[in-house]
Amino acid sequence: GESVGLHLPTLSVQEGDNSIINCAYSNSASDYFIWYKQESGKGPQFIIDIRSNMDKRQGQRVTVLLNKTVKHLSLQIAATQPGDSAVYFCAENMGGKLIFGQGTELSVKP
Amino acid sequence: DGGITQSPKYLFRKEGQNVTLSCEQNLNHDAMYWYRQDPGQGLRLIYYSQIVNDFQKGDIAEGYSVSREKKESFPLTVTSAQKNPTAFYLCASSFYSNQPQHFGDGTRLSIL
């Protein structure tokens, strides 16, 4: 079926280290992917997106990689800071609807 | 500042009561969406609207209703038919369906 899943529910990193959050998707027809950050009690905040005609896209301290061969998406956060602590969701665009994964909780240790 | 405003932030529903959650955006977005989020889970789509006076059911529409009479507004009614309404409700909007969706800060609905 159509689903977006995350490999790890929690990730703990040391401040200053790089973080990598992974996501698998099941539908090869998906053409657009988004990463969101959600802090407690708030709505998801857009981080970065990538379309299926790209393999990599960079933003400020973040990079998204798309591997269509294995239907895998990753979010890399450079020099992770305490303010990066949150739940991160990947979302897959299917026919105009976003399908969200369960999320990975990132915890940054000082 | 432009954005999406959801109100109220907290809402309590009595048994057999309908409640309406407000969502207003001033981003000039055509598309609007309602999601439900349960603890420790991702978002599930309830309803979405790609244009004024038109809307479609999402994956979990049963027990919910919406209207889209104005571009800026997309209220969600949680009816008494929704037997498990306790959740965090999120509204989002985007220019088109394949553009980033921007979210409000949610309404937390609980049962009295």
PDB file of C-alpha atoms in Angstrom, chain A residues 31-32 34 36 38 41-46 49 51 89 93 95-103, chain B residues 9 33 35 37 40-43 45 48 50 59 88 90 97-105 108:
ATOM      1  CA  ASP A  31       6.928  13.064  -7.413  1.00  0.00           C
ATOM      2  CA  TYR A  32       7.431  15.453  -4.539  1.00  0.00           C
ATOM      3  CA  ILE A  34       8.838  17.441   1.959  1.00  0.00           C
ATOM      4  CA  TYR A  36       8.817  19.095   8.273  1.00  0.00           C
ATOM      5  CA  GLN A  38       7.354  19.865  14.589  1.00  0.00           C
ATOM      6  CA  GLY A  41       2.300  21.800  20.788  1.00  0.00           C
ATOM      7  CA  LYS A  42       2.907  23.472  17.445  1.00  0.00           C
ATOM      8  CA  GLY A  43       2.133  22.823  13.829  1.00  0.00           C
ATOM      9  CA  PRO A  44       4.725  21.327  11.454  1.00  0.00           C
ATOM     10  CA  GLN A  45       7.192  23.798  10.024  1.00  0.00           C
ATOM     11  CA  PHE A  46       8.463  23.417   6.462  1.00  0.00           C
ATOM     12  CA  ASP A  49      11.465  19.911  -0.260  1.00  0.00           C
ATOM     13  CA  ARG A  51      11.107  16.884  -6.512  1.00  0.00           C
ATOM     14  CA  PHE A  89       8.385  14.130   9.467  1.00  0.00           C
ATOM     15  CA  ASN A  93       2.974  13.897  -2.375  1.00  0.00           C
ATOM     16  CA  GLY A  95      -2.002  12.974  -6.368  1.00  0.00           C
ATOM     17  CA  GLY A  96      -2.046  16.285  -4.531  1.00  0.00           C
ATOM     18  CA  LYS A  97      -2.300  14.764  -1.075  1.00  0.00           C
ATOM     19  CA  LEU A  98       0.522  14.541   1.427  1.00  0.00           C
ATOM     20  CA  ILE A  99       1.125  11.200   3.124  1.00  0.00           C
ATOM     21  CA  PHE A 100       3.095  11.572   6.347  1.00  0.00           C
ATOM     22  CA  GLY A 101       5.370   9.142   8.089  1.00  0.00           C
ATOM     23  CA  GLN A 102       5.177   8.603  11.851  1.00  0.00           C
ATOM     24  CA  GLY A 103       8.083  10.904  12.616  1.00  0.00           C
TER      25      GLY A 103
ATOM     26  CA  LYS B   9      -6.195  26.555  20.761  1.00  0.00           C
ATOM     27  CA  TYR B  33      -6.380  21.028   4.273  1.00  0.00           C
ATOM     28  CA  TYR B  35      -5.350  16.863   9.356  1.00  0.00           C
ATOM     29  CA  GLN B  37      -2.713  13.978  14.652  1.00  0.00           C
ATOM     30  CA  GLY B  40       3.186   9.797  18.672  1.00  0.00           C
ATOM     31  CA  GLN B  41       1.819   9.527  15.166  1.00  0.00           C
ATOM     32  CA  GLY B  42       1.952  11.297  11.861  1.00  0.00           C
ATOM     33  CA  LEU B  43      -0.769  13.392  10.302  1.00  0.00           C
ATOM     34  CA  LEU B  45      -5.850  13.824   6.074  1.00  0.00           C
ATOM     35  CA  TYR B  48      -9.073  19.109   1.586  1.00  0.00           C
ATOM     36  CA  GLN B  50      -8.363  22.934  -3.866  1.00  0.00           C
ATOM     37  CA  ASP B  59      -8.535   9.285   4.384  1.00  0.00           C
ATOM     38  CA  PHE B  88      -4.686  17.502  17.749  1.00  0.00           C
ATOM     39  CA  LEU B  90      -4.043  20.878  12.134  1.00  0.00           C
ATOM     40  CA  SER B  97      -1.639  20.827  -4.411  1.00  0.00           C
ATOM     41  CA  ASN B  98       1.998  20.075  -5.295  1.00  0.00           C
ATOM     42  CA  GLN B  99       3.459  23.010  -3.394  1.00  0.00           C
ATOM     43  CA  PRO B 100       4.638  23.114   0.241  1.00  0.00           C
ATOM     44  CA  GLN B 101       1.821  23.173   2.739  1.00  0.00           C
ATOM     45  CA  HIS B 102       2.050  25.701   5.541  1.00  0.00           C
ATOM     46  CA  PHE B 103       0.477  24.809   8.859  1.00  0.00           C
ATOM     47  CA  GLY B 104      -1.288  26.587  11.667  1.00  0.00           C
ATOM     48  CA  ASP B 105      -0.502  25.853  15.300  1.00  0.00           C
ATOM     49  CA  ARG B 108      -6.406  20.392  20.713  1.00  0.00           C
TER      50      ARG B 108
END
